[in-house]
DNA sequence: AAATCGGGGCA
DNA sequence: TGCCCAGATTT
């Protein structure tokens, strides 16, 4: 706690206890490093400054502000949760852990973080930082990849919980992020060095123990970039796979477009568990009759460069659009 | 209990 | 190239 008092990171959500802002920041920074999400957080708060603004916004606009952040179900859930707060809690953010937990997209960690930071709740917000710091300090080889890890390290955390749990939770985050890092931790500057069992036995790199292994999968996507006079066709994805509800080019077209294909661009894109190979056929429709037939299907959305700025595209498609239409 | 969901930084 | 990050939800 003394270390945190002197070394707390200066972050935009550190000067507030507004549960709305803390909530948004917790969701934005799930599985996301601070530098990566900072602009998204600031832009999001500027456009949606409170629960009501968010609840009454269009889902697609919420997704637009999430563009490029990844894990898009977070944006969909954050929007639903805002409506939950309006309907079930009269627009007032719930203050009890169990009530916060009922909100879409808020799990045990986030509920604990909000309850402790905003409402003086006495619940440790156990995340990856907790796993790492506690497993090292106690040289505890409990496997953090199992589903029992959360309960185990929560109970461990309760043993060392001070009065101000909100600051304690944030202190653990900063310590885990700045000092007790996954690789090359800065033990020389660590306030817990004398108490750290892993350090004193020179076994820092043995903790935390994580057994789960990652397997990669290959996935091919074939798109048609169908355009005419600066306009092009897009559609919206479902919410059951990657890139939930983001916009993309048509996958298949009923009309034979092969005569119009000018070339095919291949993009390789890495996801956490997938290697994507994306083929984009450049289809310039130079026949107005064919173009009108495509439009008449009423199956695709027609947009252009300006319109595409108002839609959320997956990262590789966003890059493709920018490169293709830059002139 | 295990699988799934993005994107970026880093060694 | 593989691992990790202010995890939650679905299967």
Tab-separated table of C-alpha atoms (C1' of nucleotides) in Angstrom:
chain	number	residue	atom	x	y	z
A	1	UNK	CA	0.000	0.000	0.000
A	2	UNK	CA	2.903	2.351	0.757
A	3	UNK	CA	4.483	1.480	-2.562
A	4	UNK	CA	1.214	2.202	-4.374
A	5	UNK	CA	0.896	5.570	-2.677
A	6	UNK	CA	4.149	6.667	-4.293
A	7	UNK	CA	4.066	4.683	-7.515
A	8	UNK	CA	0.444	4.598	-8.660
A	9	UNK	CA	0.157	5.069	-12.412
A	10	UNK	CA	-1.466	8.309	-13.468
A	11	UNK	CA	-4.449	7.015	-15.420
A	12	UNK	CA	-7.605	8.860	-16.494
A	13	UNK	CA	-9.863	6.661	-14.385
A	14	UNK	CA	-7.794	6.990	-11.217
A	15	UNK	CA	-9.254	10.366	-10.201
A	16	UNK	CA	-12.844	9.144	-10.130
A	17	UNK	CA	-15.088	6.786	-8.226
A	18	UNK	CA	-17.892	7.105	-10.744
A	19	UNK	CA	-18.982	3.468	-11.104
A	20	UNK	CA	-19.872	4.059	-14.751
A	21	UNK	CA	-16.344	5.137	-15.634
A	22	UNK	CA	-14.756	2.409	-13.530
A	23	UNK	CA	-17.037	-0.139	-15.181
A	24	UNK	CA	-16.127	0.975	-18.698
A	25	UNK	CA	-12.440	0.998	-17.906
A	26	UNK	CA	-12.604	-2.493	-16.401
A	27	UNK	CA	-14.284	-3.859	-19.522
A	28	UNK	CA	-11.990	-2.034	-21.943
A	29	UNK	CA	-8.892	-3.308	-20.192
A	30	UNK	CA	-9.961	-6.936	-19.910
A	31	UNK	CA	-7.181	-8.922	-21.570
A	32	UNK	CA	-5.876	-5.612	-22.894
A	33	UNK	CA	-2.782	-3.619	-22.004
A	34	UNK	CA	-3.243	-0.063	-20.803
A	35	UNK	CA	-1.445	1.555	-23.735
A	36	UNK	CA	-3.502	-0.415	-26.207
A	37	UNK	CA	-6.891	0.604	-24.828
A	38	UNK	CA	-6.311	4.113	-23.522
A	39	UNK	CA	-7.545	5.971	-26.601
A	40	UNK	CA	-10.559	3.699	-26.913
A	41	UNK	CA	-11.443	4.353	-23.280
A	42	UNK	CA	-11.167	8.137	-23.616
A	43	UNK	CA	-13.138	8.247	-26.872
A	44	UNK	CA	-15.790	5.948	-25.451
A	45	UNK	CA	-16.294	8.069	-22.320
A	46	UNK	CA	-16.420	11.243	-24.397
A	47	UNK	CA	-19.171	9.870	-26.645
A	48	UNK	CA	-21.023	7.882	-23.947
A	49	UNK	CA	-20.445	9.866	-20.721
A	50	UNK	CA	-23.126	8.108	-18.669
A	51	UNK	CA	-25.362	5.065	-18.458
A	52	UNK	CA	-28.358	6.688	-20.115
A	53	UNK	CA	-26.389	7.927	-23.126
A	54	UNK	CA	-24.992	4.452	-23.633
A	55	UNK	CA	-28.307	2.687	-23.090
A	56	UNK	CA	-30.123	4.799	-25.680
A	57	UNK	CA	-27.374	4.591	-28.321
A	58	UNK	CA	-27.482	2.255	-31.311
A	59	UNK	CA	-25.620	-1.003	-30.883
A	60	UNK	CA	-23.738	-0.391	-34.125
A	61	UNK	CA	-22.405	2.895	-32.823
A	62	UNK	CA	-21.173	1.203	-29.656
A	63	UNK	CA	-19.418	-1.342	-31.869
A	64	UNK	CA	-17.930	1.507	-33.889
A	65	UNK	CA	-16.255	2.863	-30.772
A	66	UNK	CA	-14.966	-0.642	-30.035
A	67	UNK	CA	-13.457	-1.011	-33.515
A	68	UNK	CA	-9.976	-2.512	-33.332
A	69	UNK	CA	-10.155	-3.427	-29.641
A	70	UNK	CA	-11.121	-7.063	-30.142
A	71	UNK	CA	-13.386	-9.353	-28.108
A	72	UNK	CA	-16.418	-7.619	-29.568
A	73	UNK	CA	-18.944	-9.364	-27.335
A	74	UNK	CA	-17.661	-6.926	-24.706
A	75	UNK	CA	-19.179	-4.044	-26.685
A	76	UNK	CA	-22.460	-5.876	-27.197
A	77	UNK	CA	-22.663	-6.815	-23.510
A	78	UNK	CA	-21.713	-3.351	-22.285
A	79	UNK	CA	-24.624	-1.960	-24.283
A	80	UNK	CA	-27.060	-4.545	-22.925
A	81	UNK	CA	-25.858	-3.955	-19.375
A	82	UNK	CA	-26.517	-0.226	-19.703
A	83	UNK	CA	-30.104	-1.058	-20.619
A	84	UNK	CA	-30.264	-3.479	-17.686
A	85	UNK	CA	-29.251	-0.656	-15.341
A	86	UNK	CA	-31.953	1.596	-16.803
A	87	UNK	CA	-34.665	-1.080	-16.587
A	88	UNK	CA	-33.762	-3.045	-13.449
A	89	UNK	CA	-32.010	-0.390	-11.344
A	90	UNK	CA	-33.797	2.802	-12.428
A	91	UNK	CA	-30.659	4.133	-14.083
A	92	UNK	CA	-28.630	4.006	-10.864
A	93	UNK	CA	-25.533	1.812	-10.924
A	94	UNK	CA	-25.998	-1.006	-8.364
A	95	UNK	CA	-23.633	-0.834	-5.404
A	96	UNK	CA	-23.655	-4.411	-4.107
A	97	UNK	CA	-21.394	-7.119	-5.453
A	98	UNK	CA	-24.229	-9.562	-6.117
A	99	UNK	CA	-26.277	-6.951	-8.000
A	100	UNK	CA	-23.307	-5.809	-10.073
A	101	UNK	CA	-22.708	-9.442	-10.947
A	102	UNK	CA	-26.113	-9.681	-12.632
A	103	UNK	CA	-25.045	-7.267	-15.359
A	104	UNK	CA	-24.122	-8.645	-18.776
A	105	UNK	CA	-20.394	-8.938	-19.323
A	106	UNK	CA	-19.566	-8.424	-15.665
A	107	UNK	CA	-18.033	-11.442	-13.986
A	108	UNK	CA	-16.487	-12.050	-10.595
A	109	UNK	CA	-13.376	-9.998	-11.227
A	110	UNK	CA	-15.098	-6.911	-12.618
A	111	UNK	CA	-17.854	-6.974	-9.991
A	112	UNK	CA	-15.219	-7.094	-7.268
A	113	UNK	CA	-13.247	-4.263	-8.847
A	114	UNK	CA	-16.276	-1.960	-9.118
A	115	UNK	CA	-17.628	-2.851	-5.669
A	116	UNK	CA	-14.262	-2.263	-3.989
A	117	UNK	CA	-13.157	0.860	-5.866
A	118	UNK	CA	-16.509	2.681	-5.934
A	119	UNK	CA	-18.477	1.330	-2.962
A	120	UNK	CA	-15.880	0.261	-0.413
A	121	UNK	CA	-16.633	-3.418	-0.957
A	122	UNK	CA	-14.255	-5.818	0.770
A	123	UNK	CA	-13.681	-8.185	-2.133
A	124	UNK	CA	-10.339	-8.873	-3.822
A	125	UNK	CA	-10.381	-8.352	-7.581
A	126	UNK	CA	-8.482	-11.437	-8.572
A	127	UNK	CA	-7.034	-11.224	-12.068
A	128	UNK	CA	-3.871	-12.295	-13.836
A	129	UNK	CA	-1.852	-9.880	-11.712
A	130	UNK	CA	-3.115	-11.472	-8.495
A	131	UNK	CA	-2.286	-14.931	-9.787
A	132	UNK	CA	1.228	-13.878	-10.638
A	133	UNK	CA	2.063	-11.807	-7.553
A	134	UNK	CA	0.537	-14.207	-5.037
A	135	UNK	CA	1.929	-17.362	-6.619
A	136	UNK	CA	5.399	-15.823	-6.566
A	137	UNK	CA	5.261	-14.325	-3.077
A	138	UNK	CA	4.078	-17.623	-1.612
A	139	UNK	CA	5.938	-19.806	-4.132
A	140	UNK	CA	2.572	-21.451	-4.690
A	141	UNK	CA	2.420	-23.924	-7.558
A	142	UNK	CA	-1.365	-24.030	-7.792
A	143	UNK	CA	-2.201	-24.235	-11.505
A	144	UNK	CA	-3.621	-20.891	-12.605
A	145	UNK	CA	-5.085	-22.293	-15.821
A	146	UNK	CA	-7.718	-24.402	-14.069
A	147	UNK	CA	-11.155	-23.091	-13.188
A	148	UNK	CA	-10.447	-23.539	-9.472
A	149	UNK	CA	-7.658	-20.973	-9.555
A	150	UNK	CA	-9.995	-18.049	-9.003
A	151	UNK	CA	-11.458	-19.416	-5.773
A	152	UNK	CA	-8.070	-20.578	-4.554
A	153	UNK	CA	-6.306	-17.252	-5.032
A	154	UNK	CA	-9.333	-15.321	-3.780
A	155	UNK	CA	-9.073	-17.140	-0.461
A	156	UNK	CA	-5.344	-16.530	-0.414
A	157	UNK	CA	-5.942	-12.833	-1.061
A	158	UNK	CA	-8.450	-12.617	1.787
A	159	UNK	CA	-5.672	-13.562	4.196
A	160	UNK	CA	-3.751	-10.381	3.381
A	161	UNK	CA	-6.618	-7.968	2.710
A	162	UNK	CA	-6.160	-4.472	4.246
A	163	UNK	CA	-8.939	-2.004	5.086
A	164	UNK	CA	-8.895	-0.122	1.816
A	165	UNK	CA	-9.577	-2.965	-0.595
A	166	UNK	CA	-10.192	-0.657	-3.547
A	167	UNK	CA	-6.680	0.753	-3.348
A	168	UNK	CA	-5.292	-2.692	-2.581
A	169	UNK	CA	-6.811	-4.123	-5.754
A	170	UNK	CA	-5.416	-1.302	-7.843
A	171	UNK	CA	-2.055	-1.577	-6.104
A	172	UNK	CA	-1.858	-5.247	-7.068
A	173	UNK	CA	-2.617	-4.331	-10.672
A	174	UNK	CA	0.131	-1.732	-10.796
A	175	UNK	CA	2.597	-3.969	-8.996
A	176	UNK	CA	1.873	-6.831	-11.373
A	177	UNK	CA	2.101	-4.548	-14.370
A	178	UNK	CA	5.154	-2.465	-13.477
A	179	UNK	CA	7.228	-4.677	-11.187
A	180	UNK	CA	6.079	-8.275	-10.966
A	181	UNK	CA	5.847	-8.624	-14.738
A	182	UNK	CA	5.388	-11.995	-16.480
A	183	UNK	CA	8.830	-11.758	-18.060
A	184	UNK	CA	11.876	-10.046	-16.575
A	185	UNK	CA	10.221	-8.853	-13.371
A	186	UNK	CA	11.985	-5.914	-11.696
A	187	UNK	CA	12.532	-7.644	-8.370
A	188	UNK	CA	15.243	-5.142	-7.442
A	189	UNK	CA	12.548	-2.453	-7.123
A	190	UNK	CA	9.875	-4.674	-5.605
A	191	UNK	CA	8.484	-3.686	-2.190
A	192	UNK	CA	7.712	-7.353	-1.533
A	193	UNK	CA	11.211	-8.607	-2.299
A	194	UNK	CA	12.019	-9.542	1.290
A	195	UNK	CA	8.726	-11.407	1.651
A	196	UNK	CA	8.830	-13.137	-1.720
A	197	UNK	CA	9.463	-16.860	-1.395
A	198	UNK	CA	10.037	-17.334	-5.107
A	199	UNK	CA	12.666	-14.599	-5.097
A	200	UNK	CA	14.517	-15.819	-2.043
A	201	UNK	CA	14.739	-19.324	-3.529
A	202	UNK	CA	15.663	-17.971	-6.957
A	203	UNK	CA	12.620	-19.584	-8.591
A	204	UNK	CA	10.790	-16.569	-9.951
A	205	UNK	CA	10.560	-18.078	-13.411
A	206	UNK	CA	8.795	-21.163	-12.018
A	207	UNK	CA	5.745	-19.121	-11.052
A	208	UNK	CA	2.945	-18.905	-11.790
A	209	UNK	CA	2.354	-22.482	-12.883
A	210	UNK	CA	0.239	-22.661	-16.010
A	211	UNK	CA	-0.328	-25.999	-17.718
A	212	UNK	CA	-2.912	-25.188	-20.367
A	213	UNK	CA	-1.444	-25.210	-23.828
A	214	UNK	CA	-2.453	-23.214	-26.844
A	215	UNK	CA	-3.286	-24.799	-30.156
A	216	UNK	CA	-3.450	-22.885	-33.399
A	217	UNK	CA	-6.013	-23.423	-36.110
A	218	UNK	CA	-6.024	-22.379	-39.757
A	219	UNK	CA	-9.013	-20.603	-41.232
A	220	UNK	CA	-9.568	-19.442	-44.807
A	221	UNK	CA	-11.942	-16.608	-45.633
A	222	UNK	CA	-12.888	-15.615	-49.181
A	223	UNK	CA	-14.436	-12.218	-49.798
A	224	UNK	CA	-15.662	-10.319	-52.835
A	225	UNK	CA	-14.877	-6.629	-52.797
A	226	UNK	CA	-17.706	-5.631	-55.130
A	227	UNK	CA	-17.507	-1.996	-56.113
A	228	UNK	CA	-18.700	0.520	-58.678
A	229	UNK	CA	-17.945	4.234	-58.811
A	230	UNK	CA	-16.552	4.439	-55.311
A	231	UNK	CA	-19.344	2.430	-53.728
A	232	UNK	CA	-19.055	-1.127	-52.446
A	233	UNK	CA	-21.148	-3.862	-50.860
A	234	UNK	CA	-20.941	-5.004	-47.247
A	235	UNK	CA	-22.921	-7.144	-44.830
A	236	UNK	CA	-23.040	-7.593	-41.065
A	237	UNK	CA	-21.685	-10.686	-39.310
A	238	UNK	CA	-23.694	-12.781	-36.852
A	239	UNK	CA	-22.870	-12.870	-33.138
A	240	UNK	CA	-21.882	-16.531	-32.998
A	241	UNK	CA	-18.256	-16.555	-34.155
A	242	UNK	CA	-15.316	-14.205	-34.548
A	243	UNK	CA	-15.819	-10.496	-35.122
A	244	UNK	CA	-19.326	-10.518	-33.681
A	245	UNK	CA	-21.662	-8.124	-35.532
A	246	UNK	CA	-18.821	-6.394	-37.340
A	247	UNK	CA	-19.186	-5.537	-41.033
A	248	UNK	CA	-17.473	-7.418	-43.839
A	249	UNK	CA	-17.572	-7.869	-47.606
A	250	UNK	CA	-19.924	-10.409	-49.214
A	251	UNK	CA	-18.795	-14.028	-48.880
A	252	UNK	CA	-20.609	-15.376	-51.919
A	253	UNK	CA	-22.659	-13.734	-54.613
A	254	UNK	CA	-25.521	-15.335	-56.504
A	255	UNK	CA	-24.575	-13.584	-59.710
A	256	UNK	CA	-21.488	-14.902	-61.476
A	257	UNK	CA	-18.872	-12.248	-60.839
A	258	UNK	CA	-15.859	-14.074	-62.215
A	259	UNK	CA	-15.823	-11.994	-65.433
A	260	UNK	CA	-15.446	-8.862	-63.328
A	261	UNK	CA	-12.603	-10.067	-61.099
A	262	UNK	CA	-9.571	-7.846	-61.658
A	263	UNK	CA	-7.318	-9.588	-59.176
A	264	UNK	CA	-7.115	-11.336	-55.822
A	265	UNK	CA	-5.359	-9.973	-52.763
A	266	UNK	CA	-4.234	-12.392	-50.069
A	267	UNK	CA	-3.896	-11.154	-46.509
A	268	UNK	CA	-2.506	-13.200	-43.642
A	269	UNK	CA	-3.851	-12.228	-40.256
A	270	UNK	CA	-3.120	-13.718	-36.852
A	271	UNK	CA	-5.713	-14.117	-34.142
A	272	UNK	CA	-4.948	-15.539	-30.726
A	273	UNK	CA	-5.961	-19.082	-31.656
A	274	UNK	CA	-6.223	-18.814	-35.413
A	275	UNK	CA	-4.134	-18.148	-38.452
A	276	UNK	CA	-6.381	-16.500	-41.008
A	277	UNK	CA	-5.796	-16.458	-44.720
A	278	UNK	CA	-8.074	-13.864	-46.248
A	279	UNK	CA	-8.565	-13.782	-50.008
A	280	UNK	CA	-10.236	-10.675	-51.353
A	281	UNK	CA	-11.312	-10.726	-54.983
A	282	UNK	CA	-11.354	-7.243	-56.454
A	283	UNK	CA	-14.599	-7.061	-58.405
A	284	UNK	CA	-15.201	-3.887	-60.340
A	285	UNK	CA	-18.710	-3.988	-61.736
A	286	UNK	CA	-18.577	-1.991	-64.957
A	287	UNK	CA	-22.098	-2.927	-65.957
A	288	UNK	CA	-24.877	-0.832	-64.521
A	289	UNK	CA	-27.375	-3.614	-65.192
A	290	UNK	CA	-25.394	-6.108	-63.131
A	291	UNK	CA	-24.873	-3.523	-60.378
A	292	UNK	CA	-28.592	-2.805	-60.211
A	293	UNK	CA	-29.325	-6.510	-60.028
A	294	UNK	CA	-26.980	-6.826	-57.066
A	295	UNK	CA	-28.624	-3.922	-55.333
A	296	UNK	CA	-32.080	-5.268	-56.058
A	297	UNK	CA	-31.271	-8.388	-54.034
A	298	UNK	CA	-31.484	-6.041	-51.060
A	299	UNK	CA	-29.184	-8.411	-49.248
A	300	UNK	CA	-26.171	-6.176	-48.935
A	301	UNK	CA	-25.510	-2.716	-47.608
A	302	UNK	CA	-24.140	-0.180	-50.070
A	303	UNK	CA	-21.509	2.126	-48.686
A	304	UNK	CA	-18.532	4.184	-49.762
A	305	UNK	CA	-15.363	5.530	-48.199
A	306	UNK	CA	-17.196	8.076	-46.075
A	307	UNK	CA	-19.898	5.608	-45.051
A	308	UNK	CA	-17.356	2.991	-44.098
A	309	UNK	CA	-16.034	5.306	-41.404
A	310	UNK	CA	-19.336	4.816	-39.609
A	311	UNK	CA	-19.084	1.027	-39.579
A	312	UNK	CA	-16.928	-1.283	-37.532
A	313	UNK	CA	-14.780	-3.559	-39.706
A	314	UNK	CA	-12.367	-6.286	-38.609
A	315	UNK	CA	-8.781	-5.075	-38.525
A	316	UNK	CA	-7.573	-6.668	-41.783
A	317	UNK	CA	-10.643	-5.476	-43.711
A	318	UNK	CA	-10.265	-2.001	-42.258
A	319	UNK	CA	-6.701	-1.936	-43.568
A	320	UNK	CA	-7.805	-3.235	-46.960
A	321	UNK	CA	-10.437	-0.512	-47.307
A	322	UNK	CA	-7.988	2.205	-46.330
A	323	UNK	CA	-5.333	0.990	-48.749
A	324	UNK	CA	-7.768	0.455	-51.595
A	325	UNK	CA	-9.608	3.750	-51.301
A	326	UNK	CA	-6.797	5.997	-50.151
A	327	UNK	CA	-6.891	8.019	-53.374
B	1	DA	C1'	-13.815	-28.297	-16.971
B	2	DA	C1'	-12.679	-26.838	-21.379
B	3	DA	C1'	-13.262	-24.067	-25.405
B	4	DT	C1'	-13.851	-19.624	-27.403
B	5	DC	C1'	-13.366	-14.828	-28.279
B	6	DG	C1'	-8.906	-9.963	-30.912
B	7	DG	C1'	-5.289	-7.437	-31.128
B	8	DG	C1'	-0.799	-5.776	-29.964
B	9	DG	C1'	3.735	-5.898	-27.575
B	10	DC	C1'	7.588	-8.334	-26.360
B	11	DA	C1'	11.554	-11.634	-25.921
C	1	DT	C1'	6.914	-17.943	-32.826
C	2	DG	C1'	4.726	-18.293	-28.464
C	3	DC	C1'	3.166	-15.998	-24.411
C	4	DC	C1'	0.635	-12.559	-22.017
C	5	DC	C1'	-2.714	-8.984	-20.995
C	6	DA	C1'	-7.681	-4.893	-15.333
C	7	DG	C1'	-11.851	-12.107	-18.099
C	8	DA	C1'	-16.640	-13.541	-19.371
C	9	DT	C1'	-19.547	-16.628	-21.593
C	10	DT	C1'	-20.821	-20.708	-23.807
C	11	DT	C1'	-20.513	-25.485	-24.425
